Amino acid sequence: MIHIFDGAMGTMLQQAGMPSGYCPEAYNLENPTAITAIHQAYLAAGSTIIETNTFGANRLKLSHYNLQNDVEKINKTAAYLARQAVGTQAKVAGSVGPTGKLIAPLGDLDFEEAYQAFVEQIRALDEGGVDYILIETIIDIQEMRAALLAAKAASTKPVICQLTFGPDGRTVTGTTPAAAANLLEAMGASVIGANCSLGPQQLIPIIQELADNTTLPISAQPNAGMPELHNGETVFPLNPDAMATYVPALIAAGATYLGGCCGTTPKHISTMKTAALACPEPKRQRKSADISLILTSRSKVVRLSPKLPPALIGERINPTGRKLLQQDIKTGSYIAVKKEALLQVRAGADILDINMGVPGINQAAVMKEAVEQLSMLVDVPFSIDTTDAKALEAGLRAYPGRALINSVTAEPERIRDFLPLAKKYGAAILCLPLSPSGVPKTAAERLNIIKQVIHAAYACGLKEKDLLLDALILTAAAEPTAGQEALNTIRLYREHYRTSITGGLSNISYGLPERDLVNSAFCAMALSAGLNAPIINPYNVRMAETIAASSVLLGHDIGGQNYSKNYTQSLPKNDTMSTADQPILLQIKNAVINGEVEGVTSLVREALEQKNTPLTITDEALTAAMNDVGDAFGAGRCFLPQVLLSAETMRAAFQTMKKLMPNQTQLSLGTVILATVKGDIHDLGKNIVAALLENNGFTIIDLGKDVPAEKIVDATKKFKANIVGLCALMTTTMPQIAVTIDALRKAQLPVKIIIGGAVVTPEYAQEVGADNYAGDGVAAVRYAKTVSIQGEWS
Amino acid sequence: MPLYNGQLLNVSYDETKRYAGIKSKDHFPESSIQNALLEAQLLAKPQGVYEIYSYNELNQLIQSTPPLHLLGSSITKHLANCSYAAIIAVTIGEQVETTITNHFSTGNYTAGLLLDAAATATVESIADQVNHLIDSLAAKEGYATTWRFSPGYGNWNITIQRDLLTALHAEAIGLTATESFMLQPRKSITAAIGLRSKERCQNVMPQPPCATCAQKNCLARKEI
């Protein structure tokens, strides 16, 4: 059956005489007849569901009109008016629009403040007698989650959830229809859909993607085409007949709730209804047979199924026994936590387990903070790993996706506390076969306990596709049968259930040497037995190799294509690398040219052992190398990071020589004062020049950034500098170069002046009396080497 | 002022290479670029603020408080035919900056340069996200948007910087301007985006290529 919503409210209100800039929701109180007339017009056009005039009737939006204390009155009145207008001829949907702010940390609105605002509005609509709660035009999934949770708390009416997608097929903050559909269905939405921003044609693929990802009914309320401006007015190009031509395609894509958003009128609704009635009853390709476990982040869907390649759960965000990570969490820095997240994702983790189990902290607050920060940083779904129900709820509430709960055991308090949270937040659960009577040894015992957990989960309203079964992997060194029983458990689960199977693989090797070897061997066996979502350390190379090879052997990597791509031997190094059969000075020179920072130390050591003096090494290897690099840079054959890498290598070489032959330290080629001039805080270029000059033998006095002329003059005198280098980035700060040069010249100091910076030109250098313009660090070095340092300061 | 802080999910590897002056055909140790990206993602604290105002083309005024009087033909040309202008300010905070300086002072020059480049890619990505939000708000009313134009581009005088930050209450995101109108923290962006009707946009060029820019020595100059 096709349900027909109404069309736009705002334009109808304007036609009814509402001045622009006026609060549309206030009209419920001030001009109820106008509202009733609009509802009746839509009813006459064929709407079967009428929306209340409450799109902006939440406390946050109403506060723009100083009406924040009238939330209840406005919403109840609006519900009453809609009901009065349509009687029993149509249903009434209570419209709930966005707050206009983004929820933290993406914006500055607190999740709880948004939630409370929605509870307040939805409660009033519910009490006013609406049949549905319609959450619409939402651009961020966190705001949708806040509103849906509020709807579930304040009402028992079915909830229709409509997001607004852009032409790129995502909401502004990055959520795809697939991610939204999976999450919102799990959270208990009754209808999922899209409205506003796009016209019917652009909405078709989005409706299709929603339909492919949920068994729930789909709603579509497009604008009357993409908005255009005519003489300063926003107009919508599709007339009622044109709009109706898209109805069959929208229905074929899966929509059974149809209506209109901006620019639609009762006439549009009328033609759309006529077109809908002519369509055959839609047949959705129901996906209920698919029992894959689907987890989502704000922007990504991860699917776990025995039929798919294994999904890897990264275990590294766990402070147990790791002092540095504990400290990072305790101090609230989260740098180490974030690093573990980014590196695990890079190493191939599909899901991140998050455990904040540090003794003596407020776990709930810390879990919320960690989940918020990490969800802005990585796009894989999270597994909230805790035994603390408060921390679990804090994590689930903050997470903009469908998370996994790690874990639910058969212990009564876990069943009592964790399962309702899974249902409320739409989370999946990792079922662990532990019971109050302890750790079950055999596979048969584990199956019995897991049955109890599953039974309780079903009783709580969870489904097969919400479950991930853990085989319970114990330590082989302590329990000789640990490996066998875990494998038997996996096989037994596989016989009884179609769900995905997991296990913490690292447990198996505890207390043994070469744990990686044991873990990866066991991983291969477990994958073969039917485990498909291993909890692992993703940095472990052996494990990664084992999983890649197992995927070929188990038929998940067809023809070994991925395997071949990743494990084909890398090409041999090119011949410009330093090689042992070259003379030692040439080896050092090549090491500097190639930026081999690690290798140069031992080469310099060897050269000194062969009785080369530091002077010879400097002249024939290091300086010669830097000259080559400088020439290559000047000719555009190499690039700045390579020059700096060479400078770093040279620095390492110098430091080695100083350490081994402290008495033969190099003579300085001269003293250079460097500064970014007053008012300017951009010092990247100056830092590069400093690095290159220093490693070409100059003594550097770096005065930093935002340096006044007097300070530069004083330092020049104090250090008897031979060269002063000045830079400025902007036209506003460049005049300070001239001011500084004037001061240096007035003080009659025997010093050469080099200037540079983004806006500085050779012409400007000449104009302000600089001795040299350097376009880059290499040019500065080249000039500096021509400056005589003999005698000027005597 | 509406806040939009953006996400750190997609800091571009290629853009980081470009800002570091590494051309696409060149080979450079991938791990050092990856480390810089990681460091930028760990240290960045993205924050952004924006607002859309009426724009009066006759007297080149963005009607904010204080109003922004646009000086320079580049910006007025950029906002030609616009009836609204969005202004934005984004920053990734001070910590990245401190770390870049530390790298240079401890002799890790390459890491310093690459982190500077990754930080630029990061702050650009945050500005892109705020820009994307403004594009969607504009499209909803039928407006097309111009590309993002910052003080200092062409001859748009950067003396506007302080008033622009005041209008956006950018102190809320910790962003200020120095006496010489430089943004602090350094890895920050302010910009104006024009809103005009689509038919008036048809003759307007998209963002011009690097080749038209006067900064011939720019490390990040795109290859043609």
XYZ file of C-alpha atoms in Angstrom, chain A residues 46-335:
290
model
C -5.340 12.927 -1.622
C -2.872 12.952 1.265
C -3.239 10.015 3.619
C -0.760 11.413 6.126
C -0.840 15.095 7.133
C 2.185 16.702 8.769
C 1.793 19.098 11.678
C 3.113 22.649 11.335
C 5.880 22.010 13.867
C 9.038 21.664 11.760
C 10.908 24.276 13.820
C 8.943 23.871 17.048
C 11.848 22.804 19.233
C 13.184 24.960 22.053
C 16.405 25.855 20.225
C 14.723 27.071 17.041
C 11.850 28.792 18.856
C 14.348 30.738 20.972
C 15.179 32.783 17.831
C 11.677 34.241 18.250
C 11.791 34.242 22.059
C 9.140 31.489 22.049
C 11.221 28.823 23.829
C 8.699 28.621 26.661
C 5.818 27.812 24.300
C 7.107 24.481 23.003
C 4.330 22.439 24.589
C 1.524 24.827 23.657
C 2.639 25.191 20.042
C 3.143 21.460 19.433
C -0.065 20.360 21.135
C -2.067 22.994 19.299
C -0.502 22.013 16.003
C -1.323 18.340 16.585
C -4.862 19.291 17.528
C -5.307 21.446 14.411
C -4.104 18.675 12.117
C -6.381 16.160 13.784
C -9.328 18.543 13.596
C -8.681 19.173 9.926
C -8.510 15.541 8.824
C -10.534 13.632 11.405
C -10.207 9.943 10.692
C -9.740 10.410 6.965
C -5.954 10.616 7.263
C -3.184 9.984 9.732
C -1.290 12.793 11.432
C 2.501 12.880 11.545
C 4.161 15.172 14.076
C 6.915 16.992 12.202
C 10.258 17.291 13.997
C 12.955 19.266 12.181
C 16.586 20.001 13.032
C 17.798 22.254 15.842
C 19.904 24.281 13.421
C 23.107 23.437 15.263
C 25.576 20.586 14.950
C 26.181 18.252 17.853
C 29.626 18.259 19.522
C 32.405 17.551 18.742
C 31.447 18.374 15.129
C 29.627 21.483 16.371
C 29.016 23.063 19.770
C 25.601 21.641 20.714
C 25.705 19.158 23.581
C 24.079 15.832 22.664
C 22.012 15.877 25.875
C 20.735 19.401 25.178
C 19.595 18.319 21.730
C 18.058 15.160 23.173
C 16.131 17.105 25.832
C 14.852 19.597 23.246
C 13.554 16.711 21.119
C 12.012 14.926 24.133
C 10.153 18.100 25.046
C 8.779 18.608 21.533
C 7.953 14.967 20.833
C 6.202 14.491 24.179
C 3.915 17.419 23.346
C 3.192 16.053 19.868
C 2.479 12.637 21.332
C 0.130 14.074 23.919
C -1.465 16.163 21.171
C -2.506 12.908 19.518
C -0.314 12.435 16.440
C -0.138 8.985 14.818
C 3.516 9.126 13.761
C 6.618 10.993 14.804
C 8.283 12.310 11.630
C 11.920 13.333 12.115
C 12.929 15.121 8.906
C 15.505 17.172 6.995
C 18.343 16.077 9.276
C 21.892 16.499 7.877
C 23.898 14.824 10.633
C 23.405 11.274 11.903
C 24.156 12.320 15.506
C 21.205 14.708 15.478
C 19.028 11.940 14.008
C 20.183 9.597 16.771
C 19.368 12.187 19.452
C 15.904 12.723 17.960
C 15.187 9.009 17.505
C 16.267 8.202 21.059
C 14.052 11.055 22.237
C 11.116 9.752 20.195
C 11.545 6.308 21.728
C 11.680 7.816 25.226
C 8.760 10.220 24.844
C 6.347 8.262 22.662
C 5.317 4.786 21.599
C 4.199 5.967 18.131
C 5.982 4.694 15.016
C 8.923 6.895 14.048
C 9.670 7.936 10.470
C 13.322 9.018 10.054
C 14.172 11.175 7.037
C 17.667 12.476 6.339
C 18.663 15.072 3.775
C 21.272 13.937 1.268
C 23.340 15.995 -1.158
C 24.029 15.401 -4.848
C 27.074 13.330 -3.806
C 24.727 10.798 -2.184
C 25.799 11.606 1.374
C 24.552 13.892 4.115
C 26.642 17.030 4.588
C 28.548 15.365 7.426
C 29.289 12.258 5.385
C 26.682 9.585 6.135
C 25.661 7.316 3.279
C 22.137 5.916 2.844
C 23.543 2.432 3.561
C 25.097 3.468 6.889
C 21.955 5.362 7.895
C 19.570 2.525 6.977
C 21.490 -0.110 8.918
C 21.858 2.074 12.009
C 18.319 3.481 12.100
C 16.669 0.094 11.584
C 18.706 -1.312 14.469
C 17.700 1.646 16.651
C 14.026 0.983 16.095
C 12.876 3.340 13.344
C 9.635 2.284 11.655
C 10.155 3.982 8.298
C 13.415 5.307 6.852
C 13.612 7.883 4.101
C 14.933 11.038 2.530
C 13.521 14.499 2.031
C 14.440 17.986 0.847
C 17.469 19.397 -1.037
C 17.143 17.095 -4.022
C 14.472 16.690 -6.657
C 12.761 13.359 -7.363
C 15.221 12.350 -10.062
C 18.272 12.801 -7.794
C 16.501 10.974 -4.972
C 15.968 7.730 -6.925
C 19.464 6.212 -6.354
C 19.337 7.240 -2.702
C 15.978 5.514 -2.218
C 17.404 2.461 -3.963
C 20.389 2.361 -1.603
C 18.138 2.721 1.448
C 15.923 -0.090 0.182
C 18.935 -2.328 -0.393
C 19.966 -1.898 3.222
C 16.795 -2.314 5.239
C 13.623 -4.369 5.280
C 11.671 -1.389 6.642
C 9.326 0.718 4.488
C 11.009 3.642 2.688
C 9.749 7.209 2.406
C 10.642 9.804 -0.219
C 9.688 13.464 -0.066
C 11.630 15.279 -2.777
C 11.582 18.969 -3.580
C 9.815 20.018 -6.774
C 13.170 19.754 -8.531
C 16.441 21.474 -7.746
C 15.834 25.035 -6.558
C 16.584 27.950 -8.901
C 16.660 31.671 -8.442
C 14.460 33.921 -10.521
C 14.671 37.647 -9.768
C 15.915 36.953 -6.289
C 13.161 34.447 -5.512
C 13.819 30.756 -4.917
C 11.620 28.723 -7.233
C 11.261 25.005 -7.860
C 11.106 24.036 -11.508
C 8.919 20.925 -11.574
C 5.220 21.500 -12.145
C 2.726 18.947 -10.776
C 2.661 16.845 -13.963
C 6.451 16.776 -14.302
C 6.814 15.807 -10.653
C 4.389 12.908 -11.111
C 6.449 11.405 -13.938
C 9.094 10.365 -11.385
C 6.646 8.574 -9.090
C 6.864 5.158 -10.803
C 10.676 5.190 -10.555
C 10.583 6.192 -6.885
C 8.152 3.361 -6.150
C 10.192 0.908 -8.199
C 13.263 1.946 -6.178
C 11.399 0.985 -3.026
C 9.471 3.997 -1.709
C 5.985 3.305 -0.355
C 5.589 6.546 1.579
C 5.568 9.458 -0.901
C 5.163 13.155 -0.470
C 6.687 16.485 -1.321
C 9.048 18.937 0.280
C 9.990 22.496 -0.779
C 8.064 23.832 -3.769
C 5.311 21.211 -3.759
C 1.642 22.136 -3.504
C -1.687 20.305 -3.197
C -1.659 20.029 -6.996
C 1.685 18.221 -6.903
C 0.329 15.842 -4.272
C -2.750 15.213 -6.365
C -0.817 14.278 -9.522
C 1.668 12.213 -7.522
C -1.151 10.263 -5.934
C -2.786 9.598 -9.307
C 0.552 8.335 -10.631
C 1.099 6.190 -7.528
C -2.319 4.558 -7.839
C -1.449 3.538 -11.389
C 1.728 1.789 -10.240
C 1.736 -1.921 -9.519
C 2.209 -2.876 -5.897
C 5.987 -2.588 -5.368
C 7.908 -5.784 -4.753
C 10.961 -5.163 -2.589
C 13.856 -7.509 -2.916
C 13.600 -8.351 0.769
C 16.969 -8.895 2.337
C 15.744 -10.632 5.459
C 17.518 -13.814 4.404
C 20.825 -11.989 4.696
C 22.010 -12.543 8.237
C 25.328 -10.694 7.861
C 26.309 -8.752 10.926
C 26.539 -5.128 9.836
C 28.328 -2.458 11.844
C 28.508 1.183 10.830
C 30.478 4.318 11.559
C 29.260 7.793 10.614
C 30.286 7.190 7.034
C 31.063 3.518 6.515
C 29.443 0.095 6.593
C 31.385 -3.032 7.588
C 29.809 -6.403 6.881
C 30.754 -9.584 8.758
C 29.755 -12.896 7.270
C 31.241 -16.381 7.068
C 30.912 -15.981 3.306
C 33.177 -12.934 3.210
C 36.919 -12.504 3.862
C 37.653 -12.225 7.588
C 36.957 -8.882 9.279
C 39.785 -7.888 11.591
C 39.062 -6.456 15.030
C 42.041 -4.434 16.296
C 42.757 -5.052 19.994
C 45.422 -2.410 20.653
C 43.316 0.281 22.351
C 43.517 -1.490 25.681
C 45.512 -0.073 28.611
C 45.738 -3.360 30.527
C 49.375 -3.773 31.507
C 50.496 -0.791 29.395
C 51.681 2.086 31.555
C 52.122 4.659 28.782
C 48.619 4.150 27.466
C 47.230 4.299 31.013
C 49.021 7.590 31.577
C 47.759 8.962 28.252
C 44.178 8.149 29.228
C 44.517 9.370 32.821
C 45.904 12.742 31.793
C 43.197 13.164 29.165
C 45.710 13.600 26.338
C 44.477 10.691 24.160
C 47.437 11.166 21.810
